[in-house]
C-alpha positions as YAML, in Angstrom:
chain: A
units: angstrom
residues:
- id: 1
  name: MET
  ca: [0.00, 0.00, 0.00]
- id: 2
  name: SER
  ca: [1.38, 3.42, -0.93]
- id: 3
  name: VAL
  ca: [2.01, 6.19, 1.55]
- id: 4
  name: SER
  ca: [-0.70, 8.40, 0.00]
- id: 5
  name: SER
  ca: [-3.30, 5.60, 0.38]
- id: 6
  name: ARG
  ca: [-2.43, 5.13, 4.04]
- id: 7
  name: ILE
  ca: [-2.83, 8.88, 4.66]
- id: 8
  name: ARG
  ca: [-6.26, 8.91, 2.97]
- id: 9
  name: MET
  ca: [-7.46, 5.96, 5.09]
- id: 10
  name: GLN
  ca: [-6.34, 7.63, 8.31]
- id: 11
  name: VAL
  ca: [-8.14, 10.85, 7.34]
- id: 12
  name: VAL
  ca: [-11.37, 8.92, 6.59]
- id: 13
  name: ARG
  ca: [-11.16, 7.05, 9.92]
- id: 14
  name: SER
  ca: [-10.65, 10.27, 11.90]
- id: 15
  name: VAL
  ca: [-13.46, 12.09, 10.14]
- id: 16
  name: ALA
  ca: [-16.04, 9.27, 10.36]
- id: 17
  name: PRO
  ca: [-16.40, 9.23, 14.20]
- id: 18
  name: GLU
  ca: [-16.78, 13.02, 14.20]
- id: 19
  name: ALA
  ca: [-19.53, 12.80, 11.59]
- id: 20
  name: GLU
  ca: [-21.27, 10.03, 13.51]
- id: 21
  name: GLY
  ca: [-20.98, 12.03, 16.74]
- id: 22
  name: SER
  ca: [-22.37, 15.11, 15.03]
- id: 23
  name: ALA
  ca: [-25.25, 13.14, 13.54]
- id: 24
  name: SER
  ca: [-25.95, 11.52, 16.89]
- id: 25
  name: THR
  ca: [-25.91, 14.91, 18.62]
- id: 26
  name: SER
  ca: [-28.20, 16.38, 15.96]
- id: 27
  name: THR
  ca: [-30.59, 13.44, 16.27]
- id: 28
  name: ALA
  ca: [-30.63, 13.69, 20.06]
- id: 29
  name: SER
  ca: [-31.23, 17.42, 19.86]
- id: 30
  name: THR
  ca: [-34.08, 16.95, 17.40]
- id: 31
  name: SER
  ca: [-35.57, 14.20, 19.52]
- id: 32
  name: ALA
  ca: [-35.33, 16.37, 22.61]
- id: 33
  name: LYS
  ca: [-37.07, 19.24, 20.80]
- id: 34
  name: LEU
  ca: [-39.78, 16.95, 19.51]
- id: 35
  name: GLY
  ca: [-40.15, 15.37, 22.90]
- id: 36
  name: SER
  ca: [-40.44, 18.68, 24.69]
- id: 37
  name: HIS
  ca: [-42.90, 19.97, 22.10]
- id: 38
  name: THR
  ca: [-45.07, 16.88, 22.49]
- id: 39
  name: THR
  ca: [-45.02, 17.19, 26.27]
- id: 40
  name: GLY
  ca: [-45.94, 20.84, 26.09]
- id: 41
  name: VAL
  ca: [-48.88, 20.20, 23.80]
- id: 42
  name: ALA
  ca: [-50.10, 17.34, 25.97]
- id: 43
  name: ASP
  ca: [-49.80, 19.42, 29.13]
- id: 44
  name: SER
  ca: [-51.58, 22.30, 27.45]
- id: 45
  name: GLY
  ca: [-54.36, 19.99, 26.35]
- id: 46
  name: ARG
  ca: [-54.81, 18.56, 29.83]
- id: 47
  name: TRP
  ca: [-54.76, 22.03, 31.35]
- id: 48
  name: SER
  ca: [-57.37, 23.26, 28.89]
- id: 49
  name: THR
  ca: [-59.56, 20.31, 29.79]
- id: 50
  name: ARG
  ca: [-59.24, 21.11, 33.48]
- id: 51
  name: ARG
  ca: [-60.06, 24.75, 32.91]
- id: 52
  name: ILE
  ca: [-63.11, 23.95, 30.77]
- id: 53
  name: ALA
  ca: [-64.30, 21.48, 33.39]
- id: 54
  name: MET
  ca: [-64.02, 24.09, 36.15]
- id: 55
  name: TYR
  ca: [-65.76, 26.73, 34.05]
- id: 56
  name: ALA
  ca: [-68.60, 24.27, 33.45]
- id: 57
  name: LEU
  ca: [-68.79, 23.50, 37.17]
- id: 58
  name: PHE
  ca: [-69.01, 27.18, 38.09]
- id: 59
  name: VAL
  ca: [-71.63, 27.81, 35.39]
- id: 60
  name: ALA
  ca: [-73.71, 24.92, 36.75]
- id: 61
  name: LEU
  ca: [-73.38, 26.27, 40.29]
- id: 62
  name: ALA
  ca: [-74.43, 29.73, 39.11]
- id: 63
  name: MET
  ca: [-77.46, 28.25, 37.37]
- id: 64
  name: VAL
  ca: [-78.51, 26.30, 40.45]
- id: 65
  name: THR
  ca: [-78.01, 29.17, 42.89]
- id: 66
  name: SER
  ca: [-79.87, 31.59, 40.61]
- id: 67
  name: PHE
  ca: [-83.04, 29.62, 41.40]
- id: 68
  name: ILE
  ca: [-82.53, 30.00, 45.17]
- id: 69
  name: GLU
  ca: [-84.49, 33.19, 45.72]
- id: 70
  name: PHE
  ca: [-85.81, 34.79, 48.89]
- id: 71
  name: PRO
  ca: [-86.62, 38.34, 50.06]
- id: 72
  name: ILE
  ca: [-84.07, 40.23, 52.15]
- id: 73
  name: THR
  ca: [-86.03, 43.47, 52.60]
- id: 74
  name: PRO
  ca: [-89.67, 44.21, 53.50]
- id: 75
  name: VAL
  ca: [-90.35, 44.51, 49.76]
- id: 76
  name: THR
  ca: [-91.01, 40.82, 49.13]
- id: 77
  name: TRP
  ca: [-91.21, 40.98, 45.34]
- id: 78
  name: LEU
  ca: [-87.52, 41.89, 45.21]
- id: 79
  name: LYS
  ca: [-85.67, 38.64, 45.87]
- id: 80
  name: TYR
  ca: [-82.05, 37.83, 46.57]
- id: 81
  name: ASP
  ca: [-80.16, 34.95, 44.95]
- id: 82
  name: PRO
  ca: [-76.53, 33.94, 45.71]
- id: 83
  name: SER
  ca: [-75.39, 33.40, 42.12]
- id: 84
  name: GLY
  ca: [-73.25, 36.55, 42.29]
- id: 85
  name: ILE
  ca: [-71.07, 34.83, 44.89]
- id: 86
  name: VAL
  ca: [-70.33, 32.04, 42.41]
- id: 87
  name: CYS
  ca: [-69.39, 34.62, 39.74]
- id: 88
  name: LEU
  ca: [-67.03, 36.37, 42.16]
- id: 89
  name: ILE
  ca: [-65.29, 33.17, 43.23]
- id: 90
  name: ALA
  ca: [-64.89, 32.04, 39.61]
- id: 91
  name: GLY
  ca: [-63.33, 35.41, 38.79]
- id: 92
  name: PHE
  ca: [-60.95, 35.29, 41.74]
- id: 93
  name: ALA
  ca: [-59.91, 31.73, 40.95]
- id: 94
  name: TYR
  ca: [-59.60, 31.90, 37.15]
- id: 95
  name: GLY
  ca: [-59.66, 35.55, 36.15]
- id: 96
  name: PRO
  ca: [-61.98, 38.08, 34.47]
- id: 97
  name: ALA
  ca: [-62.77, 35.81, 31.51]
- id: 98
  name: ALA
  ca: [-64.14, 33.14, 33.84]
- id: 99
  name: ALA
  ca: [-66.16, 35.77, 35.70]
- id: 100
  name: ALA
  ca: [-67.70, 36.95, 32.42]
- id: 101
  name: ILE
  ca: [-68.49, 33.44, 31.19]
- id: 102
  name: VAL
  ca: [-70.12, 32.37, 34.44]
- id: 103
  name: SER
  ca: [-72.04, 35.66, 34.74]
- id: 104
  name: VAL
  ca: [-73.57, 35.26, 31.27]
- id: 105
  name: LEU
  ca: [-74.13, 31.51, 31.01]
- id: 106
  name: GLY
  ca: [-75.34, 31.19, 34.58]
- id: 107
  name: PHE
  ca: [-78.56, 33.02, 33.71]
- id: 108
  name: VAL
  ca: [-79.33, 31.24, 30.44]
- id: 109
  name: PRO
  ca: [-82.20, 29.18, 31.95]
- id: 110
  name: HIS
  ca: [-83.98, 32.40, 32.94]
- id: 111
  name: MET
  ca: [-83.68, 33.96, 29.48]
- id: 112
  name: PHE
  ca: [-86.71, 32.09, 28.17]
- id: 113
  name: ALA
  ca: [-89.14, 32.93, 30.96]
- id: 114
  name: ASN
  ca: [-87.90, 36.40, 31.91]
- id: 115
  name: PRO
  ca: [-85.58, 37.85, 29.24]
- id: 116
  name: TRP
  ca: [-85.63, 41.45, 30.52]
- id: 117
  name: GLY
  ca: [-85.02, 40.49, 34.12]
- id: 118
  name: SER
  ca: [-82.28, 38.09, 33.03]
- id: 119
  name: LEU
  ca: [-80.62, 40.83, 31.01]
- id: 120
  name: MET
  ca: [-80.47, 43.06, 34.08]
- id: 121
  name: ALA
  ca: [-79.19, 40.18, 36.21]
- id: 122
  name: VAL
  ca: [-76.41, 39.44, 33.71]
- id: 123
  name: LEU
  ca: [-75.34, 43.09, 33.58]
- id: 124
  name: VAL
  ca: [-75.25, 43.33, 37.37]
- id: 125
  name: ALA
  ca: [-73.25, 40.09, 37.65]
- id: 126
  name: LEU
  ca: [-70.78, 41.25, 35.00]
- id: 127
  name: PHE
  ca: [-70.16, 44.64, 36.60]
- id: 128
  name: LEU
  ca: [-69.78, 42.99, 40.00]
- id: 129
  name: SER
  ca: [-67.44, 40.11, 39.19]
- id: 130
  name: VAL
  ca: [-65.31, 41.24, 36.22]
- id: 131
  name: PRO
  ca: [-63.88, 44.43, 37.79]
- id: 132
  name: ALA
  ca: [-63.34, 42.55, 41.06]
- id: 133
  name: ALA
  ca: [-61.43, 39.83, 39.18]
- id: 134
  name: PHE
  ca: [-59.28, 42.42, 37.37]
- id: 135
  name: ILE
  ca: [-58.33, 44.14, 40.62]
- id: 136
  name: TYR
  ca: [-57.63, 40.86, 42.41]
- id: 137
  name: ARG
  ca: [-55.41, 39.76, 39.52]
- id: 138
  name: LYS
  ca: [-53.27, 42.88, 40.11]
- id: 139
  name: ILE
  ca: [-53.37, 42.73, 43.94]
- id: 140
  name: ARG
  ca: [-53.50, 39.08, 44.99]
- id: 141
  name: THR
  ca: [-54.04, 39.70, 48.69]
- id: 142
  name: ARG
  ca: [-57.02, 39.83, 51.02]
- id: 143
  name: LYS
  ca: [-56.84, 43.61, 50.72]
- id: 144
  name: GLY
  ca: [-56.96, 43.29, 46.93]
- id: 145
  name: ALA
  ca: [-59.97, 40.99, 47.20]
- id: 146
  name: ALA
  ca: [-61.74, 43.46, 49.49]
- id: 147
  name: ILE
  ca: [-61.00, 46.40, 47.16]
- id: 148
  name: GLY
  ca: [-62.13, 44.39, 44.14]
- id: 149
  name: ILE
  ca: [-65.40, 43.38, 45.78]
- id: 150
  name: LEU
  ca: [-66.06, 46.94, 46.93]
- id: 151
  name: VAL
  ca: [-65.43, 48.44, 43.48]
- id: 152
  name: GLY
  ca: [-67.48, 45.73, 41.80]
- id: 153
  name: ALA
  ca: [-70.33, 46.18, 44.28]
- id: 154
  name: VAL
  ca: [-70.50, 49.95, 43.69]
- id: 155
  name: LEU
  ca: [-70.50, 49.48, 39.91]
- id: 156
  name: ALA
  ca: [-73.12, 46.73, 40.16]
- id: 157
  name: ILE
  ca: [-75.42, 48.93, 42.27]
- id: 158
  name: VAL
  ca: [-75.15, 51.77, 39.75]
- id: 159
  name: VAL
  ca: [-75.86, 49.41, 36.86]
- id: 160
  name: ALA
  ca: [-78.80, 47.86, 38.72]
- id: 161
  name: LEU
  ca: [-80.42, 51.25, 39.34]
- id: 162
  name: VAL
  ca: [-79.81, 52.53, 35.80]
- id: 163
  name: SER
  ca: [-81.04, 49.32, 34.19]
- id: 164
  name: ASN
  ca: [-84.17, 49.43, 36.34]
- id: 165
  name: LEU
  ca: [-84.86, 52.94, 35.11]
- id: 166
  name: ILE
  ca: [-84.46, 51.84, 31.47]
- id: 167
  name: VAL
  ca: [-85.79, 48.27, 31.42]
- id: 168
  name: THR
  ca: [-88.48, 48.11, 34.11]
- id: 169
  name: PRO
  ca: [-90.84, 50.55, 32.35]
- id: 170
  name: ILE
  ca: [-90.64, 48.33, 29.26]
- id: 171
  name: TYR
  ca: [-91.62, 44.98, 30.72]
- id: 172
  name: ALA
  ca: [-93.47, 45.99, 33.92]
- id: 173
  name: HIS
  ca: [-95.70, 48.57, 32.19]
- id: 174
  name: MET
  ca: [-94.67, 51.26, 34.65]
- id: 175
  name: THR
  ca: [-93.87, 54.87, 33.94]
- id: 176
  name: TYR
  ca: [-90.33, 56.16, 34.20]
- id: 177
  name: GLN
  ca: [-91.44, 58.47, 37.01]
- id: 178
  name: ALA
  ca: [-92.90, 55.58, 38.98]
- id: 179
  name: VAL
  ca: [-89.66, 53.60, 38.74]
- id: 180
  name: ALA
  ca: [-87.55, 56.65, 39.63]
- id: 181
  name: ALA
  ca: [-89.69, 57.17, 42.72]
- id: 182
  name: MET
  ca: [-88.75, 53.67, 43.94]
- id: 183
  name: ILE
  ca: [-84.98, 54.15, 43.76]
- id: 184
  name: LEU
  ca: [-84.26, 55.66, 47.17]
- id: 185
  name: PRO
  ca: [-86.87, 53.92, 49.32]
- id: 186
  name: ILE
  ca: [-86.87, 50.47, 47.64]
- id: 187
  name: LEU
  ca: [-84.31, 49.70, 44.94]
- id: 188
  name: LEU
  ca: [-81.21, 51.23, 46.52]
- id: 189
  name: PRO
  ca: [-81.61, 49.56, 49.95]
- id: 190
  name: PHE
  ca: [-82.28, 46.20, 48.31]
- id: 191
  name: ASN
  ca: [-79.21, 46.36, 46.06]
- id: 192
  name: VAL
  ca: [-76.96, 47.59, 48.88]
- id: 193
  name: ALA
  ca: [-78.13, 44.70, 51.08]
- id: 194
  name: LYS
  ca: [-77.64, 42.26, 48.19]
- id: 195
  name: MET
  ca: [-74.09, 43.39, 47.52]
- id: 196
  name: ALA
  ca: [-73.24, 43.39, 51.21]
- id: 197
  name: ILE
  ca: [-74.28, 39.72, 51.47]
- id: 198
  name: HIS
  ca: [-72.28, 38.88, 48.34]
- id: 199
  name: ALA
  ca: [-69.23, 40.66, 49.71]
- id: 200
  name: VAL
  ca: [-69.24, 39.13, 53.19]
- id: 201
  name: ILE
  ca: [-69.84, 35.54, 52.05]
- id: 202
  name: THR
  ca: [-67.32, 35.74, 49.19]
- id: 203
  name: PHE
  ca: [-64.67, 37.23, 51.48]
- id: 204
  name: LEU
  ca: [-65.21, 34.46, 54.02]
- id: 205
  name: ILE
  ca: [-65.29, 31.43, 51.73]
- id: 206
  name: TYR
  ca: [-62.96, 32.30, 48.86]
- id: 207
  name: LYS
  ca: [-59.70, 31.37, 50.59]
- id: 208
  name: PRO
  ca: [-60.85, 27.91, 51.76]
- id: 209
  name: ILE
  ca: [-62.15, 27.17, 48.25]
- id: 210
  name: SER
  ca: [-58.95, 28.51, 46.70]
- id: 211
  name: ASN
  ca: [-56.83, 26.32, 48.99]
- id: 212
  name: LEU
  ca: [-58.93, 23.28, 48.10]
- id: 213
  name: LEU
  ca: [-58.57, 23.93, 44.38]
- id: 214
  name: SER
  ca: [-54.82, 24.40, 44.78]
- id: 215
  name: LYS
  ca: [-54.41, 21.12, 46.65]
- id: 216
  name: GLN
  ca: [-56.36, 19.32, 43.96]
- id: 217
  name: GLN
  ca: [-54.28, 21.11, 41.27]
- id: 218
  name: TRP
  ca: [-57.40, 22.63, 39.71]
- id: 219
  name: LEU
  ca: [-56.42, 26.23, 40.31]
- id: 220
  name: ALA
  ca: [-54.66, 28.36, 37.68]
...
């Protein structure tokens, strides 16, 4: 064998392991990327399923509690229901989007029998829970929860009074003046009492529910 042939063979032998190592490294890197991508997609899918399941649970709870009605003031035709508490807890646990979804879908069963009343209930629930959820997302403390509930309650009371002025004359066949005359003696005290109950109960039970969801790995 000539000297030049021996040199070529040595060069080929030295280059081959490097090429194999490079190919192996490239394959491993590609596999790792594919593997991590697959895991991420799977995790995302499972997380989405969990979130959808919890949204559905909160919507169902809002629907059920919306049928639990009883008077809280001497005016017995104005009735309280605790569905707003469910909307608040959903917003605190999963954010403003959850609060909005639960607030709207929770009143769907009432849309067929009482569309105007349901519209007002949805607006009140939205203005109560969504701002509260936004504030709590920024200030994740008990103080933040209290501020969020307070701001949401004030907005909800304003929306309740304004919507009564606009909607009640339409479906209750009352004059605007008659509805306006009920604001201070009837509508305002009822809505203040309603929001106070929402606020106290939500403030007391949110943390235990949040801790339970966290332990079960259902909380975002």
